[in-house]
Tab-separated table of C-alpha atoms in Angstrom:
chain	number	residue	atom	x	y	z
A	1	UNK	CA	-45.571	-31.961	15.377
A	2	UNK	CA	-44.987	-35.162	14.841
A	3	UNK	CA	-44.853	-36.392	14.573
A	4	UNK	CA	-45.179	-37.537	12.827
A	5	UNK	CA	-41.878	-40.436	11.305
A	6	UNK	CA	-30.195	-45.088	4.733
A	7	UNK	CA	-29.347	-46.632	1.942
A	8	UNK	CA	-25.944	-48.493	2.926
A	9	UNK	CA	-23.067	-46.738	2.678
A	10	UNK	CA	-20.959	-48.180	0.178
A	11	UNK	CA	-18.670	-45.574	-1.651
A	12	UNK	CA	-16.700	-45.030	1.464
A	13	UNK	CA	-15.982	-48.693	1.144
A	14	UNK	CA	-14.786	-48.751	-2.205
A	15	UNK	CA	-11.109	-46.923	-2.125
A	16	UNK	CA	-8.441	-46.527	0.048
A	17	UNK	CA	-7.129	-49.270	2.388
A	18	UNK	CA	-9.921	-49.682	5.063
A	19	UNK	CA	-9.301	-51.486	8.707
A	20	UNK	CA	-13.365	-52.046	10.555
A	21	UNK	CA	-14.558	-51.480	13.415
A	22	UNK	CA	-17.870	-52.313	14.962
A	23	UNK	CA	-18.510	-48.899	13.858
A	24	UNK	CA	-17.295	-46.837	11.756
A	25	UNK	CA	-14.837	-47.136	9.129
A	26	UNK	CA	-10.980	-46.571	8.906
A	27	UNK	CA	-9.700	-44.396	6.169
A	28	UNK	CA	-6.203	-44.053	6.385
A	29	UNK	CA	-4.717	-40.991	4.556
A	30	UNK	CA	-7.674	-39.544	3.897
A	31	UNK	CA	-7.385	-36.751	6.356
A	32	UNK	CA	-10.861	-34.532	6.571
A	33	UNK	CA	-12.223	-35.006	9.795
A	34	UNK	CA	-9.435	-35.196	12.208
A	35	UNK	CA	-5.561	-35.116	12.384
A	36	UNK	CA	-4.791	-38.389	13.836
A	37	UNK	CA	-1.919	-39.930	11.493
A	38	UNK	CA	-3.238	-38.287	8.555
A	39	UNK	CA	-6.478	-40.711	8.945
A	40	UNK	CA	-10.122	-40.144	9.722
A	41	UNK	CA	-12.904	-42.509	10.833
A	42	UNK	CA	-16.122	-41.913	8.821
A	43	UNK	CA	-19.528	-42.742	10.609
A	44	UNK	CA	-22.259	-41.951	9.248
A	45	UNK	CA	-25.949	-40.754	10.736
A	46	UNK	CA	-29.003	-42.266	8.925
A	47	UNK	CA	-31.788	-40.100	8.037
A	48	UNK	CA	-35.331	-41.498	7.780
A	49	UNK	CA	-37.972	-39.244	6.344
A	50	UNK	CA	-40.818	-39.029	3.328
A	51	UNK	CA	-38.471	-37.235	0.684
A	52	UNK	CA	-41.245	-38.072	-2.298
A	53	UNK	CA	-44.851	-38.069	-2.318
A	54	UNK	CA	-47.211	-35.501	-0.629
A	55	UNK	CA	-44.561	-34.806	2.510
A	56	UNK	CA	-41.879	-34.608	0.765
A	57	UNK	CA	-41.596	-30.613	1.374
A	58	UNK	CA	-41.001	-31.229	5.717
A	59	UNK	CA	-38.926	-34.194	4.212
A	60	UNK	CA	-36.499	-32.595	2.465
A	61	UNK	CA	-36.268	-30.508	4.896
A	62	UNK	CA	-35.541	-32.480	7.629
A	63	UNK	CA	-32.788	-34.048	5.288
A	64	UNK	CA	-31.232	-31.089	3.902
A	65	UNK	CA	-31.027	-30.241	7.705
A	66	UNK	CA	-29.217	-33.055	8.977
A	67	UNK	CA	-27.026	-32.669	6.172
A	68	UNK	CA	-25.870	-29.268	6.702
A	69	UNK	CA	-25.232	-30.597	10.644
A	70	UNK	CA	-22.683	-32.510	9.642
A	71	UNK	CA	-21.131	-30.410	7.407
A	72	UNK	CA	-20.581	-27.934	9.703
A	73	UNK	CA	-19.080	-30.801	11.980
A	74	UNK	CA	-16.808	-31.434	9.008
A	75	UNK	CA	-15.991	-28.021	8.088
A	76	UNK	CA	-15.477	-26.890	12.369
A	77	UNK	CA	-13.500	-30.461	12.850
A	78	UNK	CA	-16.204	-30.662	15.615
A	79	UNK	CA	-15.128	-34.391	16.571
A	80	UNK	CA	-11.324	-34.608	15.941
A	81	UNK	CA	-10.966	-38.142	14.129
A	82	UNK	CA	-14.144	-38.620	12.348
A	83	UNK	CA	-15.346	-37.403	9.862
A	84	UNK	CA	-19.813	-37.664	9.716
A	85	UNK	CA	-21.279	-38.811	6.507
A	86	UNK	CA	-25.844	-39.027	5.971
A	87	UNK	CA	-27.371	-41.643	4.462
A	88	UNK	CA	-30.993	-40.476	3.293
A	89	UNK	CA	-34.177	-42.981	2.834
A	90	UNK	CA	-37.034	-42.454	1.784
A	91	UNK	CA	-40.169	-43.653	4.013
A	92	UNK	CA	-43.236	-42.347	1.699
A	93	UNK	CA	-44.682	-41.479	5.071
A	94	UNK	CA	-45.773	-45.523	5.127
A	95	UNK	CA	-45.076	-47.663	8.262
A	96	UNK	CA	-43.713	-50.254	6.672
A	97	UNK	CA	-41.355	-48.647	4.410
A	98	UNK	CA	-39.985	-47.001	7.562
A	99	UNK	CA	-39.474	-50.363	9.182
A	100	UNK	CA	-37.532	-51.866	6.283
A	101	UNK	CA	-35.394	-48.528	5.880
A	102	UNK	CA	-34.740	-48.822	9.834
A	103	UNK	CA	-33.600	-52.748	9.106
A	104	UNK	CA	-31.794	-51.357	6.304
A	105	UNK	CA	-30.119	-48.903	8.798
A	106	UNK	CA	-29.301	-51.477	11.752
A	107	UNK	CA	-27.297	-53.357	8.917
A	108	UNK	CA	-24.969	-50.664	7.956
A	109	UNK	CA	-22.736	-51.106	11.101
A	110	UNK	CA	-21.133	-47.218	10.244
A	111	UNK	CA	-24.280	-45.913	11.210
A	112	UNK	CA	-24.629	-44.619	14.884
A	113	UNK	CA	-27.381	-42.625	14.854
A	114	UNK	CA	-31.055	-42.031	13.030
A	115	UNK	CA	-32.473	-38.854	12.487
A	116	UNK	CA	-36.668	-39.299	11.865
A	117	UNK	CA	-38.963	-40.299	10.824
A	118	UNK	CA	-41.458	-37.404	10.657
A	119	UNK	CA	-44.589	-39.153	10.967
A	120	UNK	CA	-45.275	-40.461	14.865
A	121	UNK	CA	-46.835	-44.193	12.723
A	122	UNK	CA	-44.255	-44.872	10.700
A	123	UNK	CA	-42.246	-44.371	14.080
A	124	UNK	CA	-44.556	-46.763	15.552
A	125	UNK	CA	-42.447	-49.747	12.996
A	126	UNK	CA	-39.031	-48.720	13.669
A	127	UNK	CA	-38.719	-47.814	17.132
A	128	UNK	CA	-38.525	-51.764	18.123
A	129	UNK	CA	-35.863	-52.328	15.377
A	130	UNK	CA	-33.620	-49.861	16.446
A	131	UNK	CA	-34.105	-50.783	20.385
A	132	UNK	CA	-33.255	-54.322	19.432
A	133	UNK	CA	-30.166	-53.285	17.619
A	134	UNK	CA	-28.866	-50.625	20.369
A	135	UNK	CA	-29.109	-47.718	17.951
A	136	UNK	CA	-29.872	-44.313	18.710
A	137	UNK	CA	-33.075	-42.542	17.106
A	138	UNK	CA	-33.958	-38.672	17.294
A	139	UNK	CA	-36.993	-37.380	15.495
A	140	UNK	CA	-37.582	-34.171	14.769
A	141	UNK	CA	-41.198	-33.824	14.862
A	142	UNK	CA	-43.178	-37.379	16.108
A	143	UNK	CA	-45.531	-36.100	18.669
A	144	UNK	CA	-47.647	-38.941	19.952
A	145	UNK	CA	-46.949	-39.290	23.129
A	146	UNK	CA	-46.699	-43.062	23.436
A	147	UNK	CA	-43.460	-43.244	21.605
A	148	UNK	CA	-41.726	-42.380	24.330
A	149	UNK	CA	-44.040	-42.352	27.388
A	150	UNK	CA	-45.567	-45.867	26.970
A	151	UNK	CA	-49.160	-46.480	25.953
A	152	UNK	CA	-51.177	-45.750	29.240
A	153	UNK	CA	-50.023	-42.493	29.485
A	154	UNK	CA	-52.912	-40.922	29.143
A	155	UNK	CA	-53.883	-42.997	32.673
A	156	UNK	CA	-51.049	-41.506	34.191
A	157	UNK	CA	-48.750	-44.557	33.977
A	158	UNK	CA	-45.375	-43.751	32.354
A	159	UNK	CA	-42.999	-46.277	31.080
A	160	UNK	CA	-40.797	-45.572	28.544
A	161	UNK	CA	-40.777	-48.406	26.113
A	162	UNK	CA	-37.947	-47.813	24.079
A	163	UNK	CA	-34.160	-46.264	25.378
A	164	UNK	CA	-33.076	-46.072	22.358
A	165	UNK	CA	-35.673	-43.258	21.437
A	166	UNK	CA	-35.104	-39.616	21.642
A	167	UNK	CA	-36.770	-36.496	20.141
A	168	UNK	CA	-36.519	-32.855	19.823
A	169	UNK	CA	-40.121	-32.192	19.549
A	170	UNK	CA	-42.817	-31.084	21.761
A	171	UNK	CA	-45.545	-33.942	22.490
A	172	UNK	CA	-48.918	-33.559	21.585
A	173	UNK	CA	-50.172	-33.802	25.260
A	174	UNK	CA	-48.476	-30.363	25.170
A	175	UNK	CA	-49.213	-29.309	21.492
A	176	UNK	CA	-53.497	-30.365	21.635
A	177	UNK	CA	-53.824	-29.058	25.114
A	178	UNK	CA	-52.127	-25.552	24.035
A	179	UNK	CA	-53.936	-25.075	20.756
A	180	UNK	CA	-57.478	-25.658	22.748
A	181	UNK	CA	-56.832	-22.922	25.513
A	182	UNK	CA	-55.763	-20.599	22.595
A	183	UNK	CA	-58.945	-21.578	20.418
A	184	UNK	CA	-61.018	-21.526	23.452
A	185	UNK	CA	-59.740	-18.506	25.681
A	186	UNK	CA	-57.773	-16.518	22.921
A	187	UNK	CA	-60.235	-16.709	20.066
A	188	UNK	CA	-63.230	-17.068	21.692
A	189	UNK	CA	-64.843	-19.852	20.041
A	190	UNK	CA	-67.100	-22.302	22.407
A	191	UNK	CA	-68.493	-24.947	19.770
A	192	UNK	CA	-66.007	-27.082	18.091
A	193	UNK	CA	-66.364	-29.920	15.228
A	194	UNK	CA	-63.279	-32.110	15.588
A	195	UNK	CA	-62.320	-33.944	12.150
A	196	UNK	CA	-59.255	-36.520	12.096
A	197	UNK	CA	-57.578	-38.804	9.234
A	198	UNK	CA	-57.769	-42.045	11.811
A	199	UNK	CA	-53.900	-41.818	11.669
A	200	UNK	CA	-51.486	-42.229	14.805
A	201	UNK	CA	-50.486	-38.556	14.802
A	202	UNK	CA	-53.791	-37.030	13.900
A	203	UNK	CA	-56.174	-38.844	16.017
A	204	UNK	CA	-54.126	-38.886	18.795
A	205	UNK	CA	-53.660	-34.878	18.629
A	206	UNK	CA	-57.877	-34.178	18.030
A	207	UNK	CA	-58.448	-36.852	21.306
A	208	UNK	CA	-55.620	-34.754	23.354
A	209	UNK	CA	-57.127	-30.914	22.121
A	210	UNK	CA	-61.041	-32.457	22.356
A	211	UNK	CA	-60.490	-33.418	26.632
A	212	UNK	CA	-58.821	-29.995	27.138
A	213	UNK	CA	-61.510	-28.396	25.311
A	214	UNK	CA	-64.173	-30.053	27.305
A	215	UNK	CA	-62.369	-29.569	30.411
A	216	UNK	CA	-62.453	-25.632	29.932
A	217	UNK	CA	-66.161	-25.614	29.245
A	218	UNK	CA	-65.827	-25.914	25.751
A	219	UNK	CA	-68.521	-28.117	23.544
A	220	UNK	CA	-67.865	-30.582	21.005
A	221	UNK	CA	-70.847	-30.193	18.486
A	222	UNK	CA	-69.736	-32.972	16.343
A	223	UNK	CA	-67.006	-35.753	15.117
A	224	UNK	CA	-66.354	-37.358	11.903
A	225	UNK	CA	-63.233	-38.804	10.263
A	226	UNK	CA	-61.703	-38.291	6.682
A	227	UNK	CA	-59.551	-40.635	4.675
A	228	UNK	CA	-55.799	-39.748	3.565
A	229	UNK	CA	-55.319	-39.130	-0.271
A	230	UNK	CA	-58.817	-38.399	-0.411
A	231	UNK	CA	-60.237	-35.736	-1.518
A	232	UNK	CA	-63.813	-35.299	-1.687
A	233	UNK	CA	-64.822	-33.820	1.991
A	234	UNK	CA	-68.134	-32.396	1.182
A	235	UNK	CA	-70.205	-35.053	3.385
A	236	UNK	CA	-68.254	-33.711	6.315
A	237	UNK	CA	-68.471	-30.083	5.894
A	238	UNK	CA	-72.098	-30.168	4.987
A	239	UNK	CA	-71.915	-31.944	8.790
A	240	UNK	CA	-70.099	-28.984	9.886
A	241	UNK	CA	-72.303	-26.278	8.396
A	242	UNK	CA	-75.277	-28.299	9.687
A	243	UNK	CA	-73.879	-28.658	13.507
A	244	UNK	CA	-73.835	-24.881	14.125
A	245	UNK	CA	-69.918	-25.137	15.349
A	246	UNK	CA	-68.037	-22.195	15.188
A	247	UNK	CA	-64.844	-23.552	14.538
A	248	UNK	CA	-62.854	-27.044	13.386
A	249	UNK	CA	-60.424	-28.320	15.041
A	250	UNK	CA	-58.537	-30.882	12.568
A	251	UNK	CA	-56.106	-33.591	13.791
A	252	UNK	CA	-53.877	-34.707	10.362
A	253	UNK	CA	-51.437	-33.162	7.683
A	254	UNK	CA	-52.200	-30.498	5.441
A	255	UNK	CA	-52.945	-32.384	1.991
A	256	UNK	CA	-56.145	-33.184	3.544
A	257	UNK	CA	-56.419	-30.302	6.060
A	258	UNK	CA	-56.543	-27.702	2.877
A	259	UNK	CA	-58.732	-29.489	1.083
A	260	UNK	CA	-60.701	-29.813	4.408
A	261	UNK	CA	-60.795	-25.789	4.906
A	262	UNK	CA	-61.953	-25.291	1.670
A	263	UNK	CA	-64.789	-27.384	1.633
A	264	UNK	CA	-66.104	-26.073	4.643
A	265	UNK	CA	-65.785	-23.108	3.442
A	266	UNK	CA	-67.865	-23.623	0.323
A	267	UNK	CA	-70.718	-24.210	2.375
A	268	UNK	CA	-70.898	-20.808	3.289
A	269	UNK	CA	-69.573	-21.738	7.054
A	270	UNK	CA	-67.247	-18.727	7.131
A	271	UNK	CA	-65.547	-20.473	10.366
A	272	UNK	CA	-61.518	-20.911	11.442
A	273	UNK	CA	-60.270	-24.581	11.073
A	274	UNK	CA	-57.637	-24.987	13.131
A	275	UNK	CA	-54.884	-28.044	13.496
A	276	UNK	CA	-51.651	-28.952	14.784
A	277	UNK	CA	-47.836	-28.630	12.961
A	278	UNK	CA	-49.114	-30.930	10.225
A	279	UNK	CA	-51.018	-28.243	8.318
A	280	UNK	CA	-48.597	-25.933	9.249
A	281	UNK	CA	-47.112	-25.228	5.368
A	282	UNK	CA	-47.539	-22.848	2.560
A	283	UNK	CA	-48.981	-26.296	0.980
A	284	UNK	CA	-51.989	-26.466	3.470
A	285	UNK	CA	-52.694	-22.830	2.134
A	286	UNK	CA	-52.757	-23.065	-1.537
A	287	UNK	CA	-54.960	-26.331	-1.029
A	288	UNK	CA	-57.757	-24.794	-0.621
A	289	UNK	CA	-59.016	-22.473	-3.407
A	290	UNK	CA	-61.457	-20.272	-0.769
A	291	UNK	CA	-59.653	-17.809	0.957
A	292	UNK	CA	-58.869	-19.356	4.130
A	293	UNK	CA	-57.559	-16.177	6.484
A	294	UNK	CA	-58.377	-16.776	9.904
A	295	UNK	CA	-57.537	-20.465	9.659
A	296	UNK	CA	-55.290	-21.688	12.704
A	297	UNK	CA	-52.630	-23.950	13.843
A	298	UNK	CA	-49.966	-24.895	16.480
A	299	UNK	CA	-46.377	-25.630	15.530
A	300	UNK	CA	-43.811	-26.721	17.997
A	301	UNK	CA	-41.109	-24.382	19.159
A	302	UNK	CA	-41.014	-20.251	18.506
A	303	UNK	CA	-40.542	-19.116	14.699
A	304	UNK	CA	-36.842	-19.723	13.284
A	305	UNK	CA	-37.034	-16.661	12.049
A	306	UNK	CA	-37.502	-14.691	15.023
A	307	UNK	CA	-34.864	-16.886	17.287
A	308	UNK	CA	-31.426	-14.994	17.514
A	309	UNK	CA	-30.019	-18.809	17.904
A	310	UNK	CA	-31.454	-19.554	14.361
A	311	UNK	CA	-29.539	-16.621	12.607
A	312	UNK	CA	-26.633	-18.621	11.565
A	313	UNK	CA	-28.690	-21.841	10.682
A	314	UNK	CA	-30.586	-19.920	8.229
A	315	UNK	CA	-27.473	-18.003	6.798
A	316	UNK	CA	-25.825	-21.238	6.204
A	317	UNK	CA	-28.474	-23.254	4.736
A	318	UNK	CA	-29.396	-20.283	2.327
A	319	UNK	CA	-25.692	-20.419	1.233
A	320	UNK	CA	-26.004	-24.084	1.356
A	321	UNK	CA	-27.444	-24.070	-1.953
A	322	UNK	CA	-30.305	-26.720	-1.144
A	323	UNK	CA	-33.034	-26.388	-3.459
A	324	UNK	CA	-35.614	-27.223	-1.149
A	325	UNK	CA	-36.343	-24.906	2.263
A	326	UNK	CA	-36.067	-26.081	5.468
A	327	UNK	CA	-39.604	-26.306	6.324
A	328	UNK	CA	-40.786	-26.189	9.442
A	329	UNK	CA	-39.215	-29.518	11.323
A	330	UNK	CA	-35.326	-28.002	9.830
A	331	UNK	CA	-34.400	-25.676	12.806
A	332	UNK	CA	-35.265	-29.127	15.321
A	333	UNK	CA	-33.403	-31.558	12.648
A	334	UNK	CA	-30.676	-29.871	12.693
A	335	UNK	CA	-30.509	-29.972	16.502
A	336	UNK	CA	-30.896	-33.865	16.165
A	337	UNK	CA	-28.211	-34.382	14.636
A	338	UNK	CA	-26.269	-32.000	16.438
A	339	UNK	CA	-27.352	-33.701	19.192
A	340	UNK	CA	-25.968	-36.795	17.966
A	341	UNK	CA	-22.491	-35.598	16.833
A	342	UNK	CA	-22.969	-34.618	20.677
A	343	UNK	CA	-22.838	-37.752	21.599
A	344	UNK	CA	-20.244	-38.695	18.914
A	345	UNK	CA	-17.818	-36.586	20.774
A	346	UNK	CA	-18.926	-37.120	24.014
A	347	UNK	CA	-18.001	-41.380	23.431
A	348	UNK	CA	-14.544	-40.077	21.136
A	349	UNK	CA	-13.561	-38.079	24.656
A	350	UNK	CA	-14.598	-41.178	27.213
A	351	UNK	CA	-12.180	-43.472	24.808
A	352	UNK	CA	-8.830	-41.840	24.189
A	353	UNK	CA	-10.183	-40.144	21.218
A	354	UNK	CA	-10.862	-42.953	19.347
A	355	UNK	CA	-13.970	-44.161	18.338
A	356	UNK	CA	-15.563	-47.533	20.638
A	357	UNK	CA	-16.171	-50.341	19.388
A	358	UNK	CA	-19.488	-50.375	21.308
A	359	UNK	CA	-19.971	-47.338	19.741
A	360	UNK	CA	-23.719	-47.350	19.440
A	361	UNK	CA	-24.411	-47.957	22.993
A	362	UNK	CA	-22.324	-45.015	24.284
A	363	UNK	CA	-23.703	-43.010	21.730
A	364	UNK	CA	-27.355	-43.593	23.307
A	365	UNK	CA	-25.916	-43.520	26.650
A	366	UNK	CA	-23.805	-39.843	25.520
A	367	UNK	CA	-27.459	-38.760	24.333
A	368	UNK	CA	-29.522	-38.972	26.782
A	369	UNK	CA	-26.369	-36.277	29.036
A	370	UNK	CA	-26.727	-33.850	25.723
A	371	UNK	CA	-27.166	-30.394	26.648
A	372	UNK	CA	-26.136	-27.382	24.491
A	373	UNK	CA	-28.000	-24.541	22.742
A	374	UNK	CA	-29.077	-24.894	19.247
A	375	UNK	CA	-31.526	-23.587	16.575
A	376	UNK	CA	-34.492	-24.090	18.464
A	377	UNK	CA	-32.896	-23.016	21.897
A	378	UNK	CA	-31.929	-25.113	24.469
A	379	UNK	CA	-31.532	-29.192	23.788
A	380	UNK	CA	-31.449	-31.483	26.445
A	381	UNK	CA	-34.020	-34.869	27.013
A	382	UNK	CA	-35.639	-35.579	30.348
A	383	UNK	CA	-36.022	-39.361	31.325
A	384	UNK	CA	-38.212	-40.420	28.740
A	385	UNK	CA	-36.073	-38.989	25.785
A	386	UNK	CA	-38.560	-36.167	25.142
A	387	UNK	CA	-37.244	-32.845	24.961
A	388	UNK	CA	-37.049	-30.400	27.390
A	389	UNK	CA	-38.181	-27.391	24.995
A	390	UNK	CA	-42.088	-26.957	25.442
A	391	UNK	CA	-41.972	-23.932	23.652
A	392	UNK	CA	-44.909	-23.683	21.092
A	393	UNK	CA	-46.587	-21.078	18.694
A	394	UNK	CA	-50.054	-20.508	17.528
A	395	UNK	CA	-49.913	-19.652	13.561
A	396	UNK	CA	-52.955	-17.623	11.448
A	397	UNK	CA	-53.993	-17.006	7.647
A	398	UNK	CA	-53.735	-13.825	7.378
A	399	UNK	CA	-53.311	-12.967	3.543
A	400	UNK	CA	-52.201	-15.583	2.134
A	401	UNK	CA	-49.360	-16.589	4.816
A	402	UNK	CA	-48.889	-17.873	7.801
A	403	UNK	CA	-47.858	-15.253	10.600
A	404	UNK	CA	-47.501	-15.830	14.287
A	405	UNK	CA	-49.635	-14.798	16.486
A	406	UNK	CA	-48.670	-15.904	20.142
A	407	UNK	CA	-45.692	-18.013	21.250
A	408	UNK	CA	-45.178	-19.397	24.836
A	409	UNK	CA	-43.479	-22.156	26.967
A	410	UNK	CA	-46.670	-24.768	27.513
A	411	UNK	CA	-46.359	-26.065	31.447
A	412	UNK	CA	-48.362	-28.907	32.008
């Protein structure tokens, strides 16, 4: 949920006779992506996201997804004139490896978008670059609310602190309030342990579920906090056997959230641990070496493969020949960059068909109009840049996979 958070594009540089704009580059005689004088303009849209390390499965993903965008852009001659190249970092899921990758971004003046990151703190360090440099940024799956809606949110004072940001994922004000009605009204359970990794995304999600949880009569037997790339969780289960909860309730990804399950398990509390999108993966699974059926979590948007709007997404990227699947952010990366090729045209259209030389700015401006229907349904951003899709699903263990088990539009 996420939630969560390009190299510079040189070999466009490097043949053909080139004129520059302020963005975008000039290949004359290349043809591809339009029909004007035999020419196209290449621009390219970055991609920020953790394609190594423990992530890297949403990562690639989200990449892979993006990618196939705008090659269908390409392919369709979506944008008459340009032709859309990605440019793929790697963040590591670390905040400060986002932040150089966004400065790394600004300075490649062909980029006019950012798709990412995944992870809401590494988000946290590139936001203000990208604001300062007027460039647009669309994650896929940050979920803290804050990014967009301004720190005191949660005291009912909104200000959005950056215009430059934009995402196509559900907030975890909607995502934590959603998974505690289902864990409290659906499933029955009435004594919770709430576990988080101390990280942006994950404590902020546990704090969001643990007042709606309260608020419905719900009781909080317990608290404790793990560390990431740990793995020894035994102090906190034995917590968990010994508070007499029910069920967990864990705010972080899955590395630690499988482990987590497991451990708890070992105890001999046979209890559900639920969590948000971030241990929603086959990974989170095949962590934990007791059988975890039963186990729960919330993932933003309805199942891909159960959306009629999805069918030709997951056609093409089959045929795509990635090696990696699209995980569960792909169907709402895709629809950022969509969203920003959008915008692309939109600023092409307002300008004689020609890309502007301000082209960053009226590709912000062009976002925050977007509306069309994608993957995930229908993509549009209200007035903070959030998306107007609060669909969600809740997710179960039930051998060995994870299979749906209620979807719904969240209204706050």
């Amino acid at each position: 949920m996420r939630h969560r958070s390009l190299l510079i594009l040189t070999s466009v540089l490097t043949t053909g006779a080139l004129t520059l704009t302020a963005c975008g580059s000039r290949d004359e005689g290349k043809g591809g992506g339009g029909d004007d004088a035999g020419g196209t303009t290449t621009v390219v849209i970055g991609v920020d996201a953790p394609l190594t390390g423990s992530l890297s499965a949403l990562g690639q993903g989200i990449k892979n997804s993006v990618d196939l965008a705008a090659k269908t852009a390409n392919k369709n001659k979506e944008v008459p004139g340009i032709t859309f190249k990605v440019e793929a970092l790697d963040d590591q899921a670390v905040p400060a490896s986002g932040q150089a990758n966004a400065t790394k971004l600004v300075g490649n003046k062909d980029v006019v978008g950012v798709v990412g990151p995944l992870n809401s703190g590494v988000s946290q360090q590139m936001q203000g670059v990208f604001a300062a440099a007027g460039l647009a940024q669309v994650s896929p799956a940050n979920t803290n609310p804050s990014l967009s809606q301004g720190d005191n949110w949660g005291k009912g004072e909104f200000k959005r602190p950056f215009p430059t940001y934009f995402r196509t994922a559900a907030t975890d004000v909607v995502q934590g309030k959603f998974a505690a009605q289902y864990l409290f009204k659906d499933a029955g359970k009435k004594k919770v342990f709430v576990v988080d990794d101390k990280q942006t995304y994950g404590a902020g999600l546990a704090a969001i579920f643990t007042d709606e949880f309260k608020r419905l009569g719900g009781q909080v037997v317990g608290t404790d906090h793990v560390t990431v790339k740990e793995t020894d969780f035994s102090s906190t289960a034995d917590k968990v056997k010994a508070s007499g909860a029910d069920s967990v309730y864990f705010g972080g990804q899955y590395p630690e959230g499988g482990l987590l399950s497991d451990q708890v398990k070992k105890t001999g509390a046979k209890i559900p641990v639920m969590g948000g999108d971030g241990i929603y993966d086959p990974a989170f699974i095949s962590a934990s070496g007791e059988a975890n059926d039963g186990d729960l979590a919330t993932s933003i948007g309805y199942p891909v493969e159960k959306l009629a709007t999805a069918k030709k997404f997951i056609a093409d990227y089959n045929a795509g020949g990635y090696k990696d699947p699209y995980a569960a952010y792909g169907g709402y990366s895709y629809d950022a960059g969509w969203a920003i090729i959008q915008a692309v045209k939109a600023a092409v259209a307002a300008n004689s068909g020609k890309l502007p030389t301000d082209a960053r700015a009226k590709v912000t401006e062009a976002l925050g109009k977007v509306s069309f229907d994608g993957v995930t349904g229908k993509v549009s951003f209200d007035e903070f840049g959030d998306t107007t899709n609060k669909q969600l699903t809740v997710y179960k263990v039930e051998g060995g996979k994870w299979v749906d088990v209620k979807s719904d539009t969240f209204n706050q």
